[in-house]
C-alpha cells in the first residue's frame, strides 16, 4: 500500500528539489555537492533522488564542456581573443554584448522545448490532461522571457562582461540550461526531461547491483564487481564507495583528487609559468608560496612526473585493495582491521596535520619580521632625478616579469627624450618620465605583473563595479624579498570608507608575489586607485596629481 505524503513532506521535498536544481547557479553556490549529498542521504526516495541525479548529470556535462573550453584558452590565448570578440561583437557598444550567444541560446531553447513536447505527445494517453508545453505560443514566450532573464543576470553588467567575458559566458550557460530544462519539466506536468531517461535507467540498474552480494557467481554479483572496478579505474576510491565502504573510499578519493590538482598545476606551470597561476586562479586558488619560489619548483619536469607516478601508484593500490576486498569479509561501516585498509585515511590525516604545522611558524616569522620593516611611502616633494622611457628597447619579457628593463636613467633632466606637458598614461610605454626618491627605478614590466596579478581574482571585477564615479585613494604597501605583501597602509582616504576597505582587501589578497628581479631589499609601492578621467587637474591632492601620470598610477622603489 502506498504511503500518503503529508503537506509538510511535500514542502520539504519541493525545497530539496529546488536547491538540487538551482545549486550550480552562482547565486545559490552549492555546486554539485548538494545534489550529491541528497543522493547519499535519500537513496530510496525517488521524489528527491531523481531530480538530484538529473542535476548531477547535467552539471557534469556542462562542467566538462566549460572546463575544456577554459583549458583551451589557457593553452592558446589567441583562441580566447577570438572567443571574446565573438561574445562581445563590438567592445565599444555594450548593447551588443552577448547578442550572438543569446541568439543561439534562443533557438537552442526552442529546440529543447519542442523536442520535449514531441516526447510528451507520443506518450500522452487520451484520458490525460493536455500539458502546457504543447502550446507553441506559450513555449515561444517562455523561451523569450528566459533569454531576457539570462541577459539581465549576466550580460547586463557590461563592465564585468568586458573584463571577465568567459566567466560571464559560463554563468549564462548555467543559468539558461538549468532554468530551461526545469521549466520544460514543469510545463510537461512534472514529466522528466527526455534526455535524462537513459542516464536515469542506467543509474537505477547500477544502484540495484550495488546492493547485491560481492561473492558468488550470480550475474548481479559479477556486475557489481565489474562496476566497482571500472569506477576505481576512473577515480581511485570511487569503487570502494560504490561497494559501501565509505571510510576507506573517501580518504583514498580525496588524496587522489588532491594529487590530480597538484599534477595539473605543476604540469601547466612547467609548460608555461603563467599557465599554472591562471589555472589556480580559475579555481579560486593561489600558490601558498611566493611566485618566485613557485616558478623555481614548477619549472622542473621531475615535480609533475613524480606526482603522476604517485597517482598511478594510488590507482594501482586502490584497485588491488578493492579486488582483495571481494575475497575477504570486511565490515561496511567503520574502520576495517589491517594497515592497508586504513592507509588512505592515515595519509589524509597526516596531510592535514602537516599543513597546520607549516602555517604556524610562517605566521610567527611574519610577525617578528614586520617590526623592522621600513614603511615610508612616496611624496611628490622629494623627487631627485629623472628617468626616461627608451622607445628602442624591446617590450618582450620572459614569463610574467623577466629581466628586460624598459626604463633607462639619464645623467640629468636635460638629456634623453623628454616629452613635456604630456601624460605618460596617454602615451603608454613609449614616452614620459618617471621620478625617483631613494632607490633605483624598477622596471615597468613588474608594474604590469602586479596589475595582472590583481586581475586574477574574481573580486577585482566586483571591486570596480562597486567603485563610485570619480573615486580616488592612495594605498602604500611593502613587498618583502619573499614576495609577501605586508604593511598595507591607506595613505590618503576617500569619502567612501566602504570602498577604501575593499581597496585594502584587494591589496592584501595579492600575497604571495614574485619579487622584482635584481633586487634584494624591500619594495615599497605607493599606488593610486581612481575611477575617473586621466587628468591630473581632476585629482584632489598633489600626491594623486603626481601618481595619475605614472604607469598604472603606481610608484615603486627599493628601500
XYZ file of C-alpha atoms in Angstrom:
559
model
C 0.000 0.000 0.000
C 1.415 3.356 -0.995
C 2.051 5.730 1.897
C 0.213 9.040 1.724
C 2.540 12.033 1.672
C 1.684 14.880 4.039
C 1.760 18.534 3.042
C 4.843 19.020 5.221
C 6.711 16.241 3.394
C 5.687 17.710 0.044
C 7.038 21.095 1.067
C 10.326 19.545 2.231
C 10.677 17.534 -0.983
C 9.935 20.623 -3.075
C 12.606 22.628 -1.203
C 15.200 19.875 -1.641
C 14.430 19.532 -5.358
C 14.580 23.305 -5.827
C 18.012 23.512 -4.169
C 19.271 20.473 -6.122
C 18.254 22.083 -9.393
C 19.483 25.608 -8.657
C 22.684 24.601 -6.808
C 25.089 25.286 -9.730
C 23.850 28.849 -10.227
C 26.259 31.311 -8.635
C 23.503 32.991 -6.599
C 22.970 29.680 -4.735
C 26.570 28.461 -4.892
C 26.163 24.859 -3.650
C 27.507 23.381 -6.884
C 27.498 19.636 -7.361
C 27.880 18.922 -3.642
C 24.255 19.490 -2.602
C 22.671 17.026 -5.087
C 25.434 14.500 -4.306
C 24.545 14.825 -0.629
C 20.875 14.235 -1.472
C 21.802 11.055 -3.368
C 23.708 9.724 -0.331
C 21.072 10.770 2.235
C 17.945 9.667 0.317
C 18.979 6.552 -1.652
C 15.411 5.158 -1.738
C 13.309 8.321 -2.076
C 12.744 8.743 -5.813
C 10.934 12.055 -5.405
C 14.204 13.755 -4.429
C 16.687 11.200 -5.764
C 15.745 11.592 -9.417
C 15.974 15.427 -9.575
C 19.287 15.252 -7.672
C 20.698 12.757 -10.177
C 19.480 14.876 -13.099
C 21.238 17.896 -11.571
C 24.498 15.980 -11.091
C 24.364 14.588 -14.627
C 23.750 17.987 -16.221
C 26.440 19.637 -14.072
C 28.988 17.027 -15.165
C 28.131 17.509 -18.855
C 28.188 21.321 -18.754
C 31.196 21.350 -16.427
C 33.249 19.195 -18.796
C 32.301 21.469 -21.703
C 33.191 24.701 -19.892
C 36.364 23.319 -18.318
C 37.577 22.025 -21.704
C 36.903 25.449 -23.182
C 38.770 27.189 -20.347
C 41.672 24.755 -20.705
C 41.827 25.585 -24.401
C 42.039 29.283 -23.558
C 44.809 28.658 -21.030
C 46.918 26.881 -23.620
C 46.033 29.061 -26.620
C 45.460 32.720 -25.613
C 44.652 33.590 -29.232
C 41.572 31.362 -29.006
C 40.381 33.379 -26.022
C 40.729 36.605 -28.023
C 38.607 35.156 -30.832
C 36.048 33.890 -28.317
C 35.810 37.280 -26.587
C 35.323 39.014 -29.927
C 32.567 36.510 -30.743
C 30.806 37.165 -27.421
C 31.168 40.960 -27.314
C 30.867 41.673 -31.068
C 31.791 45.321 -30.523
C 33.718 46.132 -27.346
C 32.702 49.800 -27.683
C 28.976 49.038 -27.869
C 27.706 47.476 -24.596
C 24.283 46.825 -26.113
C 25.848 44.172 -28.379
C 27.446 42.194 -25.534
C 26.229 38.606 -25.612
C 23.907 39.124 -28.575
C 25.343 36.224 -30.581
C 25.304 33.798 -27.654
C 21.802 34.748 -26.543
C 20.514 34.358 -30.103
C 21.965 30.862 -30.303
C 20.503 30.078 -26.882
C 17.083 31.253 -28.060
C 16.972 28.789 -30.960
C 18.526 26.067 -28.806
C 15.872 26.701 -26.144
C 13.100 26.381 -28.734
C 14.599 23.066 -29.849
C 14.729 21.825 -26.247
C 11.094 22.700 -25.569
C 9.719 21.358 -28.869
C 11.636 18.068 -28.549
C 10.319 17.689 -25.013
C 6.799 18.458 -26.313
C 7.192 15.792 -29.006
C 8.340 13.273 -26.388
C 5.354 14.090 -24.142
C 2.836 13.974 -27.032
C 3.984 10.486 -28.095
C 3.387 9.116 -24.583
C 0.256 11.061 -23.720
C -2.825 8.949 -23.004
C -6.296 10.058 -24.202
C -7.560 10.499 -20.645
C -4.525 12.559 -19.533
C -4.854 16.361 -19.326
C -3.037 18.268 -22.015
C 0.198 19.772 -20.606
C 1.093 23.402 -21.253
C 4.259 22.549 -23.181
C 2.080 21.505 -26.147
C 1.071 25.152 -26.614
C 3.623 26.605 -29.118
C 2.772 30.247 -28.328
C 3.400 29.702 -24.627
C 6.672 27.910 -25.420
C 7.850 30.810 -27.590
C 7.020 33.387 -24.895
C 8.681 31.241 -22.211
C 11.943 30.956 -24.144
C 11.918 34.664 -24.979
C 11.431 35.601 -21.298
C 14.177 33.138 -20.349
C 16.591 34.905 -22.704
C 15.718 38.270 -21.139
C 16.200 36.758 -17.675
C 19.610 35.327 -18.629
C 20.708 38.645 -20.133
C 19.634 40.547 -17.021
C 21.681 38.304 -14.708
C 24.803 38.182 -16.899
C 25.463 40.471 -19.861
C 23.608 43.483 -18.449
C 26.678 44.045 -16.252
C 28.666 45.490 -19.156
C 31.841 46.163 -17.169
C 32.098 42.573 -15.949
C 31.132 41.221 -19.377
C 34.035 43.127 -20.914
C 36.613 42.371 -18.207
C 35.650 38.721 -17.489
C 33.995 37.557 -20.689
C 34.410 33.831 -20.157
C 33.166 33.978 -16.552
C 30.009 35.776 -17.682
C 29.543 33.303 -20.536
C 29.845 30.397 -18.076
C 27.222 31.913 -15.810
C 24.867 32.429 -18.736
C 25.257 28.758 -19.718
C 24.492 27.534 -16.176
C 21.504 29.848 -15.763
C 19.990 29.210 -19.188
C 20.217 25.412 -19.363
C 19.170 24.685 -15.802
C 16.265 27.128 -15.980
C 15.204 25.936 -19.447
C 15.167 22.241 -18.540
C 13.462 22.962 -15.219
C 10.709 24.942 -16.973
C 10.383 22.242 -19.648
C 9.727 19.617 -16.964
C 7.300 21.941 -15.150
C 5.284 22.695 -18.314
C 5.267 18.958 -19.106
C 3.283 18.231 -15.981
C 6.417 17.345 -13.983
C 7.394 14.673 -16.512
C 11.193 14.089 -16.630
C 13.246 15.669 -19.396
C 13.547 13.252 -22.310
C 17.364 13.287 -22.479
C 17.588 12.082 -18.866
C 15.653 8.832 -19.391
C 18.576 6.604 -20.363
C 21.075 8.003 -17.808
C 18.444 7.551 -15.076
C 17.736 3.957 -16.150
C 21.488 3.263 -16.093
C 21.733 4.779 -12.607
C 18.847 2.640 -11.325
C 20.458 -0.563 -12.644
C 23.828 0.385 -11.167
C 22.262 1.202 -7.792
C 20.375 -2.084 -7.757
C 23.561 -4.022 -8.499
C 25.402 -2.222 -5.684
C 23.125 -3.941 -3.135
C 23.975 -7.409 -4.434
C 26.457 -9.734 -2.722
C 30.091 -9.399 -3.793
C 30.646 -13.143 -3.584
C 29.176 -15.912 -5.696
C 28.538 -16.475 -9.381
C 25.262 -14.595 -9.716
C 25.048 -12.170 -12.608
C 24.268 -9.296 -10.218
C 27.386 -10.117 -8.143
C 29.553 -10.198 -11.259
C 28.116 -6.867 -12.412
C 28.769 -5.310 -9.005
C 32.423 -6.361 -9.067
C 32.798 -5.097 -12.636
C 31.107 -1.775 -11.890
C 33.306 -1.230 -8.832
C 36.497 -1.964 -10.805
C 35.535 0.416 -13.622
C 34.754 3.206 -11.146
C 38.026 2.683 -9.343
C 39.980 2.923 -12.593
C 38.317 6.277 -13.365
C 38.812 7.699 -9.834
C 40.743 5.829 -7.166
C 38.469 5.233 -4.179
C 35.207 5.510 -6.122
C 34.940 1.719 -6.375
C 35.155 1.364 -2.586
C 32.406 3.963 -2.165
C 30.254 2.016 -4.647
C 30.566 -1.144 -2.540
C 29.571 0.796 0.591
C 32.979 1.071 2.287
C 32.889 4.826 2.776
C 35.590 5.048 5.467
C 38.048 3.501 3.050
C 36.860 5.019 -0.212
C 36.501 8.702 0.643
C 40.051 9.181 2.067
C 41.570 7.487 -0.993
C 39.369 9.615 -3.277
C 40.286 12.889 -1.532
C 44.028 12.121 -1.668
C 43.703 11.184 -5.346
C 41.798 14.384 -6.195
C 44.425 16.429 -4.360
C 47.091 14.685 -6.424
C 45.210 15.491 -9.636
C 45.077 19.167 -8.638
C 48.821 19.231 -7.927
C 49.620 17.385 -11.147
C 47.581 19.779 -13.300
C 49.065 22.824 -11.544
C 52.697 21.780 -11.895
C 52.266 20.390 -15.401
C 50.778 23.655 -16.657
C 53.464 25.639 -14.793
C 56.197 23.510 -16.384
C 54.647 24.067 -19.803
C 54.342 27.840 -19.278
C 54.796 29.548 -15.875
C 51.786 31.824 -16.300
C 49.502 28.868 -17.073
C 49.893 27.392 -13.583
C 48.900 30.653 -11.901
C 45.944 31.138 -14.252
C 44.805 27.543 -13.712
C 44.749 28.008 -9.944
C 43.045 31.386 -10.315
C 40.315 29.761 -12.445
C 39.559 27.530 -9.444
C 39.651 30.450 -6.997
C 43.039 29.353 -5.593
C 46.587 30.710 -5.482
C 50.001 29.256 -4.527
C 50.806 29.070 -0.826
C 54.371 30.271 -1.514
C 55.785 33.255 -3.363
C 55.529 33.217 -7.142
C 59.326 33.269 -7.428
C 59.757 30.095 -5.378
C 56.744 28.546 -7.034
C 58.189 29.062 -10.519
C 61.573 27.716 -9.441
C 59.969 24.477 -8.266
C 57.374 24.201 -11.025
C 59.875 24.674 -13.858
C 61.295 21.190 -13.255
C 59.898 18.217 -15.155
C 60.594 15.960 -12.196
C 57.913 17.523 -9.999
C 54.883 16.703 -12.120
C 56.495 13.406 -13.176
C 56.784 12.395 -9.516
C 53.166 13.401 -8.866
C 51.999 11.428 -11.922
C 53.892 8.375 -10.676
C 52.261 8.777 -7.263
C 48.808 8.971 -8.868
C 49.457 5.749 -10.778
C 50.619 4.019 -7.583
C 47.494 5.227 -5.726
C 45.307 3.859 -8.515
C 47.119 0.514 -8.509
C 46.953 0.266 -4.704
C 43.242 1.131 -4.631
C 42.468 -1.445 -7.325
C 44.464 -4.140 -5.520
C 42.712 -3.355 -2.247
C 39.306 -3.468 -3.967
C 39.940 -6.892 -5.542
C 41.237 -8.144 -2.206
C 38.013 -6.989 -0.562
C 35.929 -9.194 -2.850
C 37.508 -12.285 -1.309
C 37.583 -11.179 2.329
C 34.765 -10.270 4.659
C 35.390 -6.730 5.887
C 32.794 -4.587 7.669
C 30.988 -1.970 5.572
C 30.676 0.521 8.430
C 33.556 1.949 10.458
C 37.278 1.243 10.206
C 38.482 -2.139 8.975
C 41.305 -4.068 10.638
C 44.658 -4.060 8.869
C 47.153 -1.322 7.979
C 46.403 -1.355 4.257
C 42.668 -0.865 4.866
C 43.247 2.427 6.704
C 46.274 3.739 4.792
C 44.233 6.274 2.789
C 42.675 7.760 5.937
C 46.082 7.890 7.629
C 47.664 9.749 4.686
C 44.782 12.241 4.593
C 45.064 12.995 8.329
C 48.846 13.418 8.078
C 48.451 15.861 5.175
C 46.083 17.993 7.265
C 48.479 17.953 10.252
C 51.458 18.885 8.048
C 49.547 21.866 6.621
C 48.726 23.096 10.132
C 52.340 22.705 11.299
C 53.693 24.635 8.301
C 51.267 27.520 8.790
C 52.152 28.210 12.435
C 55.908 29.033 12.142
C 55.267 31.015 8.969
C 52.784 33.266 10.784
C 55.168 33.737 13.728
C 58.061 34.624 11.401
C 55.988 37.309 9.644
C 55.012 38.837 12.985
C 58.668 39.102 14.073
C 59.807 40.451 10.718
C 57.195 43.201 10.499
C 58.741 45.156 13.400
C 61.892 46.145 11.441
C 60.447 46.940 8.015
C 60.559 50.457 6.585
C 57.096 51.842 5.861
C 57.803 55.164 4.104
C 55.803 55.997 1.016
C 56.232 58.243 -1.985
C 55.694 62.004 -1.635
C 55.912 64.375 -4.626
C 58.053 66.901 -2.738
C 61.079 64.586 -2.592
C 61.826 63.628 -6.200
C 65.508 63.859 -7.086
C 66.362 62.617 -10.591
C 64.593 61.725 -13.796
C 64.206 58.517 -15.777
C 63.029 58.304 -19.352
C 61.432 55.591 -21.423
C 63.676 54.458 -24.258
C 61.488 53.624 -27.291
C 64.279 51.485 -28.803
C 64.234 48.882 -26.029
C 62.117 45.747 -26.636
C 58.850 45.218 -24.835
C 59.160 41.411 -24.731
C 59.896 39.822 -21.374
C 60.398 36.260 -20.146
C 57.447 34.818 -18.243
C 55.473 37.301 -16.209
C 58.254 39.730 -15.383
C 61.669 38.647 -16.677
C 64.785 40.782 -16.709
C 64.212 43.246 -19.577
C 64.202 46.771 -18.171
C 62.197 49.169 -20.328
C 63.369 52.282 -18.500
C 66.887 53.795 -18.570
C 68.337 56.511 -16.357
C 69.949 59.699 -17.643
C 72.675 61.846 -16.054
C 70.360 64.840 -15.698
C 66.990 66.194 -16.663
C 68.195 67.751 -19.939
C 69.246 64.522 -21.672
C 67.009 61.860 -23.014
C 63.709 62.016 -24.838
C 61.622 64.139 -22.533
C 58.095 64.932 -23.657
C 56.898 67.962 -21.642
C 53.259 68.542 -20.784
C 52.223 65.049 -21.897
C 50.824 62.389 -19.634
C 52.693 59.069 -19.753
C 49.415 57.270 -19.167
C 48.210 58.542 -22.550
C 51.420 57.567 -24.337
C 51.723 54.025 -22.958
C 55.191 52.536 -22.582
C 56.944 54.775 -25.123
C 57.059 58.310 -23.759
C 57.008 60.038 -20.431
C 59.022 60.433 -17.253
C 59.238 58.524 -14.011
C 60.746 60.166 -10.928
C 62.770 58.530 -8.169
C 63.379 59.223 -4.491
C 65.748 56.922 -2.628
C 66.470 53.833 -4.645
C 66.837 52.724 -8.208
C 63.893 52.744 -10.551
C 62.213 49.378 -11.028
C 61.255 48.041 -14.475
C 57.747 48.939 -15.629
C 57.264 45.258 -16.541
C 56.971 44.494 -12.833
C 54.165 47.015 -12.581
C 52.417 45.109 -15.363
C 52.888 41.936 -13.347
C 51.225 43.488 -10.280
C 48.279 44.635 -12.391
C 47.926 41.181 -13.956
C 48.087 39.594 -10.521
C 45.182 41.758 -9.330
C 43.049 40.734 -12.280
C 43.288 37.021 -11.451
C 40.870 37.411 -8.550
C 37.115 37.378 -9.089
C 36.793 40.175 -6.520
C 38.636 42.524 -8.918
C 35.539 42.797 -11.121
C 33.273 43.334 -8.133
C 35.643 45.986 -6.806
C 35.489 48.222 -9.875
C 31.795 47.637 -10.377
C 31.149 48.971 -6.856
C 33.585 51.904 -7.168
C 31.766 55.277 -7.171
C 32.361 57.678 -10.010
C 35.497 59.825 -9.501
C 36.557 57.653 -6.564
C 40.234 58.050 -5.636
C 42.521 56.967 -2.789
C 46.212 56.193 -2.286
C 47.489 52.968 -0.748
C 51.086 52.094 0.171
C 52.328 48.541 0.767
C 55.593 46.634 1.081
C 56.700 43.601 -0.924
C 59.230 41.521 1.028
C 62.137 39.627 -0.590
C 59.976 36.502 -0.218
C 57.132 38.075 -2.187
C 54.765 38.694 0.720
C 52.600 41.836 0.708
C 52.760 43.448 4.156
C 52.366 46.837 5.873
C 49.334 47.831 3.812
C 48.518 51.449 4.637
C 45.773 53.794 3.500
C 47.851 56.931 2.802
C 45.013 59.105 1.533
C 41.429 58.051 2.087
C 38.365 58.951 0.059
C 34.896 59.965 1.167
C 33.768 56.322 0.708
C 35.090 54.265 3.673
C 33.490 51.015 2.444
C 35.275 51.268 -0.895
C 38.544 52.136 0.882
C 38.199 48.898 2.853
C 37.656 46.945 -0.381
C 40.826 48.550 -1.751
C 42.853 47.376 1.245
C 41.424 43.858 0.930
C 42.298 43.770 -2.767
C 45.934 44.598 -1.972
C 46.138 42.137 0.930
C 44.965 39.304 -1.341
C 47.990 39.765 -3.641
C 50.277 37.644 -1.421
C 52.385 35.785 -2.317
C 54.035 37.544 -5.268
C 57.202 37.327 -7.316
C 59.823 39.861 -6.130
C 61.320 42.077 -8.864
C 64.447 40.582 -10.471
C 67.773 42.008 -9.353
C 66.513 43.398 -6.052
C 67.468 42.250 -2.569
C 65.669 44.625 -0.224
C 62.090 45.542 0.478
C 59.967 47.091 -2.261
C 57.694 49.925 -1.178
C 54.798 50.564 -3.544
C 52.656 53.690 -3.495
C 49.589 53.247 -5.674
C 46.676 55.375 -6.757
C 43.238 53.835 -7.175
C 40.889 56.072 -9.115
C 37.747 55.710 -11.151
C 37.687 58.744 -13.383
C 39.460 60.574 -16.210
C 43.262 60.508 -16.566
C 43.507 64.173 -15.725
C 45.890 65.434 -13.057
C 43.819 68.575 -12.570
C 40.852 66.412 -11.523
C 42.814 64.818 -8.676
C 42.039 66.273 -5.220
C 45.609 66.193 -3.761
C 49.159 66.914 -5.040
C 50.184 63.290 -4.383
C 47.354 61.965 -6.544
C 48.175 64.528 -9.235
C 51.704 63.065 -9.420
C 50.642 59.410 -9.308
C 47.986 59.669 -12.011
C 50.731 60.441 -14.555
C 52.763 57.314 -13.681
C 52.465 53.853 -15.137
C 49.309 52.225 -13.728
C 49.231 55.038 -11.151
C 51.953 53.181 -9.264
C 55.358 54.258 -7.906
C 57.869 51.626 -6.721
C 61.224 51.933 -5.005
C 63.691 49.572 -3.399
C 64.340 50.558 0.213
